[in-house]
């Protein structure tokens, strides 16, 4: 898999984040592609619905991402995701403890003096049904990240509890940020979320890909995932002498995430309005040029899936620019004041789009060949 297209573009991150990624690789053996992708995904989840970007008058989006870390057994995929999500998990722990206390007080109070029922504020959801997820989203307008260890379980769970199906279609809609409606079976009620934000991240083995995708690879779900491949997958994994994470690494990652998470928490509580970014003329032109170039390349590509892959990456590209701009603003101390996506963020976003355009093509080959290792 020695291909420059399959090297994760670390340049998208400010130096402070790049340094953490490198330290985790050197000290703990966390593969750089997995850590980098998990960090980017975690930052997008930290933003949630608190920031959006408007590329066109009728095209405004939040950074919803579905990320799949592809690698064999024991390839150290889970640890980077857990580390990346830790700042959100720690905040969840505090907020859910507060909710438990508030709920106990609410239940013990006299009915006429209770006030509004408290809401459970959380950003990370593990295994969940669609109905349960909608209930969480209703209490958390900023959105959530669905973190599953194995994506096979998430994909296989579609329609498990619902007669007549519809889960996959609901996830397709949520990816686009479209309103979601769930009819509850046990009660004559309808749950609706007008602006759902539910990102998904998890791991999957190459040999499993055909089992979950081969039968329905043409339904539009497959290319919505962002596939992360590790060129060094299969190499020996050697233990380090250090007993734990590099000193202060977790605290450094917390500090990077803190400004955005604090703002998102305030938005979730209804104490802040969302921020809408627009594009500078130069940034817009760069993205248009990138799209036009790739569109013309697809016109010459005999692959039946080339255009489909490009269409999905185009959607992700606009979301990438938002995440990168927010990272740059947070790193530079301008988050909350800036409202413009500049050309540097657009350029960096196209590097990430090029990477994921290459990995979705490579992953497609894994699916149609039965999950055999890609060419080394």
Tab-separated table of N, CA, C and O in Angstrom, residues 229-300:
chain	number	residue	atom	x	y	z
A	229	UNK	N	-7.042	3.918	6.129
A	229	UNK	CA	-6.198	2.751	5.918
A	229	UNK	C	-4.814	3.018	6.483
A	229	UNK	O	-4.296	4.144	6.387
A	230	UNK	N	-4.205	2.011	7.063
A	230	UNK	CA	-2.867	2.139	7.638
A	230	UNK	C	-1.873	1.394	6.756
A	230	UNK	O	-1.912	0.162	6.694
A	231	UNK	N	-0.981	2.114	6.069
A	231	UNK	CA	-0.011	1.433	5.201
A	231	UNK	C	0.848	0.414	5.923
A	231	UNK	O	1.385	-0.501	5.302
A	232	UNK	N	0.982	0.565	7.246
A	232	UNK	CA	1.832	-0.350	8.014
A	232	UNK	C	1.037	-1.473	8.672
A	232	UNK	O	1.578	-2.196	9.519
A	233	UNK	N	-0.240	-1.621	8.315
A	233	UNK	CA	-1.050	-2.693	8.898
A	233	UNK	C	-0.413	-4.039	8.582
A	233	UNK	O	-0.053	-4.326	7.439
A	234	UNK	N	-0.274	-4.864	9.582
A	234	UNK	CA	0.353	-6.170	9.397
A	234	UNK	C	1.802	-6.210	9.848
A	234	UNK	O	2.377	-7.291	10.003
A	235	UNK	N	2.399	-5.037	10.082
A	235	UNK	CA	3.768	-4.992	10.591
A	235	UNK	C	3.777	-5.360	12.074
A	235	UNK	O	2.770	-5.213	12.768
A	236	UNK	N	4.912	-5.829	12.587
A	236	UNK	CA	4.977	-6.176	14.020
A	236	UNK	C	4.655	-4.978	14.905
A	236	UNK	O	5.062	-3.852	14.618
A	237	UNK	N	3.911	-5.221	15.971
A	237	UNK	CA	3.586	-4.185	16.956
A	237	UNK	C	4.404	-4.471	18.205
A	237	UNK	O	4.142	-5.440	18.920
A	238	UNK	N	5.396	-3.640	18.469
A	238	UNK	CA	6.315	-3.869	19.577
A	238	UNK	C	5.926	-3.024	20.772
A	238	UNK	O	5.572	-1.851	20.637
A	239	UNK	N	6.017	-3.599	21.958
A	239	UNK	CA	5.726	-2.862	23.177
A	239	UNK	C	6.815	-1.829	23.434
A	239	UNK	O	7.988	-2.020	23.097
A	240	UNK	N	6.392	-0.723	24.044
A	240	UNK	CA	7.341	0.314	24.433
A	240	UNK	C	7.709	0.132	25.905
A	240	UNK	O	6.998	-0.522	26.669
A	241	UNK	N	8.810	0.745	26.310
A	241	UNK	CA	9.232	0.638	27.702
A	241	UNK	C	8.347	1.470	28.622
A	241	UNK	O	8.187	1.156	29.784
A	242	UNK	N	7.784	2.540	28.092
A	242	UNK	CA	6.961	3.411	28.922
A	242	UNK	C	5.724	2.672	29.415
A	242	UNK	O	5.163	1.821	28.714
A	243	UNK	N	5.283	3.009	30.616
A	243	UNK	CA	4.142	2.337	31.206
A	243	UNK	C	2.814	2.961	30.823
A	243	UNK	O	1.779	2.347	30.956
A	244	UNK	N	2.836	4.210	30.411
A	244	UNK	CA	1.574	4.901	30.182
A	244	UNK	C	1.773	5.909	29.059
A	244	UNK	O	2.809	5.947	28.401
A	245	UNK	N	0.743	6.741	28.843
A	245	UNK	CA	0.825	7.773	27.825
A	245	UNK	C	1.953	8.744	28.141
A	245	UNK	O	2.334	8.905	29.297
A	246	UNK	N	2.506	9.389	27.107
A	246	UNK	CA	3.517	10.424	27.373
A	246	UNK	C	2.977	11.443	28.366
A	246	UNK	O	1.797	11.792	28.351
A	247	UNK	N	3.840	11.912	29.252
A	247	UNK	CA	3.425	12.818	30.310
A	247	UNK	C	2.755	14.061	29.744
A	247	UNK	O	3.310	14.736	28.882
A	248	UNK	N	1.539	14.330	30.211
A	248	UNK	CA	0.848	15.546	29.826
A	248	UNK	C	0.136	15.490	28.495
A	248	UNK	O	-0.495	16.477	28.099
A	249	UNK	N	0.199	14.374	27.779
A	249	UNK	CA	-0.405	14.319	26.449
A	249	UNK	C	-1.913	14.496	26.503
A	249	UNK	O	-2.489	15.245	25.708
A	250	UNK	N	-2.562	13.802	27.433
A	250	UNK	CA	-4.019	13.923	27.559
A	250	UNK	C	-4.418	15.351	27.901
A	250	UNK	O	-5.409	15.880	27.360
A	251	UNK	N	-3.643	15.984	28.782
A	251	UNK	CA	-3.948	17.368	29.153
A	251	UNK	C	-3.781	18.304	27.960
A	251	UNK	O	-4.558	19.263	27.790
A	252	UNK	N	-2.780	18.046	27.126
A	252	UNK	CA	-2.568	18.875	25.932
A	252	UNK	C	-3.758	18.753	24.981
A	252	UNK	O	-4.217	19.744	24.400
A	253	UNK	N	-4.261	17.558	24.799
A	253	UNK	CA	-5.414	17.352	23.923
A	253	UNK	C	-6.660	18.010	24.507
A	253	UNK	O	-7.463	18.604	23.788
A	254	UNK	N	-6.812	17.934	25.816
A	254	UNK	CA	-7.924	18.620	26.488
A	254	UNK	C	-7.878	20.122	26.208
A	254	UNK	O	-8.905	20.748	25.927
A	255	UNK	N	-6.691	20.704	26.306
A	255	UNK	CA	-6.561	22.147	26.099
A	255	UNK	C	-6.895	22.533	24.661
A	255	UNK	O	-7.504	23.580	24.422
A	256	UNK	N	-6.527	21.694	23.720
A	256	UNK	CA	-6.840	21.966	22.317
A	256	UNK	C	-8.349	21.986	22.096
A	256	UNK	O	-8.890	22.848	21.398
A	257	UNK	N	-9.032	21.050	22.720
A	257	UNK	CA	-10.469	20.896	22.507
A	257	UNK	C	-11.314	21.860	23.340
A	257	UNK	O	-12.466	22.148	22.992
A	258	UNK	N	-10.752	22.366	24.427
A	258	UNK	CA	-11.542	23.091	25.428
A	258	UNK	C	-12.353	24.265	24.883
A	258	UNK	O	-13.543	24.382	25.202
A	259	UNK	N	-11.783	25.177	24.071
A	259	UNK	CA	-12.584	26.334	23.636
A	259	UNK	C	-13.829	25.939	22.846
A	259	UNK	O	-14.911	26.507	23.057
A	260	UNK	N	-13.679	24.954	21.975
A	260	UNK	CA	-14.802	24.533	21.145
A	260	UNK	C	-15.821	23.762	21.967
A	260	UNK	O	-17.038	23.959	21.829
A	261	UNK	N	-15.356	22.891	22.860
A	261	UNK	CA	-16.278	22.130	23.691
A	261	UNK	C	-17.067	23.034	24.629
A	261	UNK	O	-18.263	22.817	24.854
A	262	UNK	N	-16.422	24.044	25.170
A	262	UNK	CA	-17.114	24.967	26.075
A	262	UNK	C	-18.208	25.730	25.339
A	262	UNK	O	-19.324	25.895	25.848
A	263	UNK	N	-17.893	26.177	24.123
A	263	UNK	CA	-18.904	26.885	23.341
A	263	UNK	C	-20.048	25.950	22.967
A	263	UNK	O	-21.230	26.316	23.047
A	264	UNK	N	-19.698	24.719	22.562
A	264	UNK	CA	-20.728	23.748	22.182
A	264	UNK	C	-21.625	23.403	23.369
A	264	UNK	O	-22.839	23.230	23.214
A	265	UNK	N	-21.040	23.300	24.565
A	265	UNK	CA	-21.837	23.037	25.766
A	265	UNK	C	-22.833	24.166	26.009
A	265	UNK	O	-23.999	23.926	26.350
A	266	UNK	N	-22.362	25.404	25.845
A	266	UNK	CA	-23.244	26.558	26.041
A	266	UNK	C	-24.367	26.563	25.013
A	266	UNK	O	-25.527	26.856	25.334
A	267	UNK	N	-24.037	26.213	23.774
A	267	UNK	CA	-25.066	26.109	22.734
A	267	UNK	C	-26.070	25.020	23.094
A	267	UNK	O	-27.288	25.188	22.929
A	268	UNK	N	-25.574	23.904	23.592
A	268	UNK	CA	-26.439	22.780	23.939
A	268	UNK	C	-27.424	23.143	25.044
A	268	UNK	O	-28.551	22.646	25.083
A	269	UNK	N	-26.997	24.036	25.938
A	269	UNK	CA	-27.850	24.474	27.043
A	269	UNK	C	-28.761	25.634	26.648
A	269	UNK	O	-29.582	26.085	27.445
A	270	UNK	N	-28.616	26.111	25.410
A	270	UNK	CA	-29.431	27.224	24.954
A	270	UNK	C	-28.901	28.582	25.355
A	270	UNK	O	-29.614	29.588	25.265
A	271	UNK	N	-27.616	28.629	25.754
A	271	UNK	CA	-27.022	29.889	26.211
A	271	UNK	C	-26.207	30.599	25.135
A	271	UNK	O	-25.703	31.704	25.380
A	272	UNK	N	-26.026	29.979	23.989
A	272	UNK	CA	-25.294	30.589	22.878
A	272	UNK	C	-26.001	30.260	21.575
A	272	UNK	O	-26.586	29.175	21.425
A	273	UNK	N	-25.965	31.211	20.630
A	273	UNK	CA	-26.459	30.942	19.283
A	273	UNK	C	-25.353	30.283	18.474
A	273	UNK	O	-24.157	30.454	18.751
A	274	UNK	N	-25.745	29.518	17.467
A	274	UNK	CA	-24.752	28.873	16.624
A	274	UNK	C	-24.003	29.903	15.784
A	274	UNK	O	-24.499	31.004	15.535
A	275	UNK	N	-22.813	29.528	15.349
A	275	UNK	CA	-21.988	30.368	14.486
A	275	UNK	C	-22.094	29.843	13.055
A	275	UNK	O	-21.953	28.626	12.828
A	276	UNK	N	-22.348	30.721	12.112
A	276	UNK	CA	-22.392	30.333	10.706
A	276	UNK	C	-21.202	30.946	9.975
A	276	UNK	O	-21.033	32.168	9.959
A	277	UNK	N	-20.372	30.088	9.414
A	277	UNK	CA	-19.228	30.534	8.626
A	277	UNK	C	-19.632	30.656	7.157
A	277	UNK	O	-20.428	29.854	6.656
A	278	UNK	N	-19.072	31.647	6.486
A	278	UNK	CA	-19.178	31.749	5.038
A	278	UNK	C	-17.771	31.688	4.451
A	278	UNK	O	-16.776	31.719	5.184
A	279	UNK	N	-17.691	31.603	3.132
A	279	UNK	CA	-16.414	31.389	2.465
A	279	UNK	C	-15.895	32.681	1.837
A	279	UNK	O	-16.664	33.422	1.220
A	280	UNK	N	-14.609	32.902	1.984
A	280	UNK	CA	-14.002	34.013	1.266
A	280	UNK	C	-14.042	33.705	-0.230
A	280	UNK	O	-14.201	32.544	-0.649
A	281	UNK	N	-13.910	34.737	-1.041
A	281	UNK	CA	-13.931	34.544	-2.500
A	281	UNK	C	-12.826	33.596	-2.940
A	281	UNK	O	-13.049	32.704	-3.770
A	282	UNK	N	-11.641	33.751	-2.377
A	282	UNK	CA	-10.516	32.903	-2.749
A	282	UNK	C	-10.745	31.449	-2.331
A	282	UNK	O	-10.420	30.511	-3.082
A	283	UNK	N	-11.306	31.245	-1.131
A	283	UNK	CA	-11.577	29.885	-0.667
A	283	UNK	C	-12.608	29.210	-1.551
A	283	UNK	O	-12.450	28.043	-1.950
A	284	UNK	N	-13.663	29.941	-1.872
A	284	UNK	CA	-14.702	29.381	-2.732
A	284	UNK	C	-14.128	29.005	-4.103
A	284	UNK	O	-14.417	27.935	-4.639
A	285	UNK	N	-13.320	29.881	-4.661
A	285	UNK	CA	-12.759	29.618	-5.985
A	285	UNK	C	-11.864	28.390	-5.980
A	285	UNK	O	-11.885	27.583	-6.912
A	286	UNK	N	-11.091	28.210	-4.903
A	286	UNK	CA	-10.215	27.041	-4.822
A	286	UNK	C	-11.033	25.757	-4.784
A	286	UNK	O	-10.693	24.770	-5.450
A	287	UNK	N	-12.118	25.761	-4.025
A	287	UNK	CA	-12.966	24.576	-3.941
A	287	UNK	C	-13.665	24.295	-5.269
A	287	UNK	O	-13.795	23.136	-5.684
A	288	UNK	N	-14.102	25.339	-5.935
A	288	UNK	CA	-14.733	25.172	-7.254
A	288	UNK	C	-13.733	24.574	-8.234
A	288	UNK	O	-14.062	23.661	-9.002
A	289	UNK	N	-12.506	25.078	-8.228
A	289	UNK	CA	-11.483	24.552	-9.132
A	289	UNK	C	-11.204	23.077	-8.853
A	289	UNK	O	-11.031	22.271	-9.775
A	290	UNK	N	-11.143	22.726	-7.556
A	290	UNK	CA	-10.904	21.318	-7.192
A	290	UNK	C	-12.035	20.443	-7.711
A	290	UNK	O	-11.786	19.381	-8.290
A	291	UNK	N	-13.270	20.874	-7.503
A	291	UNK	CA	-14.417	20.085	-7.947
A	291	UNK	C	-14.437	19.950	-9.462
A	291	UNK	O	-14.670	18.858	-9.997
A	292	UNK	N	-14.188	21.026	-10.168
A	292	UNK	CA	-14.207	20.987	-11.637
A	292	UNK	C	-13.148	20.043	-12.175
A	292	UNK	O	-13.403	19.264	-13.103
A	293	UNK	N	-11.955	20.090	-11.580
A	293	UNK	CA	-10.872	19.217	-12.026
A	293	UNK	C	-11.239	17.750	-11.820
A	293	UNK	O	-11.045	16.911	-12.716
A	294	UNK	N	-11.783	17.427	-10.641
A	294	UNK	CA	-12.137	16.034	-10.364
A	294	UNK	C	-13.359	15.594	-11.158
A	294	UNK	O	-13.465	14.424	-11.542
A	295	UNK	N	-14.277	16.507	-11.413
A	295	UNK	CA	-15.440	16.168	-12.233
A	295	UNK	C	-15.011	15.779	-13.644
A	295	UNK	O	-15.509	14.812	-14.216
A	296	UNK	N	-14.086	16.529	-14.209
A	296	UNK	CA	-13.593	16.219	-15.552
A	296	UNK	C	-12.830	14.891	-15.552
A	296	UNK	O	-12.917	14.122	-16.501
A	297	UNK	N	-12.098	14.614	-14.476
A	297	UNK	CA	-11.387	13.337	-14.383
A	297	UNK	C	-12.370	12.182	-14.324
A	297	UNK	O	-12.143	11.122	-14.922
A	298	UNK	N	-13.481	12.366	-13.606
A	298	UNK	CA	-14.497	11.316	-13.523
A	298	UNK	C	-15.146	11.062	-14.879
A	298	UNK	O	-15.541	9.937	-15.194
A	299	UNK	N	-15.274	12.103	-15.687
A	299	UNK	CA	-15.882	11.946	-17.005
A	299	UNK	C	-15.046	11.030	-17.884
A	299	UNK	O	-15.566	10.403	-18.819
A	300	UNK	N	-13.754	10.921	-17.579
A	300	UNK	CA	-12.861	10.065	-18.359
A	300	UNK	C	-12.619	8.721	-17.693
A	300	UNK	O	-11.933	7.869	-18.247
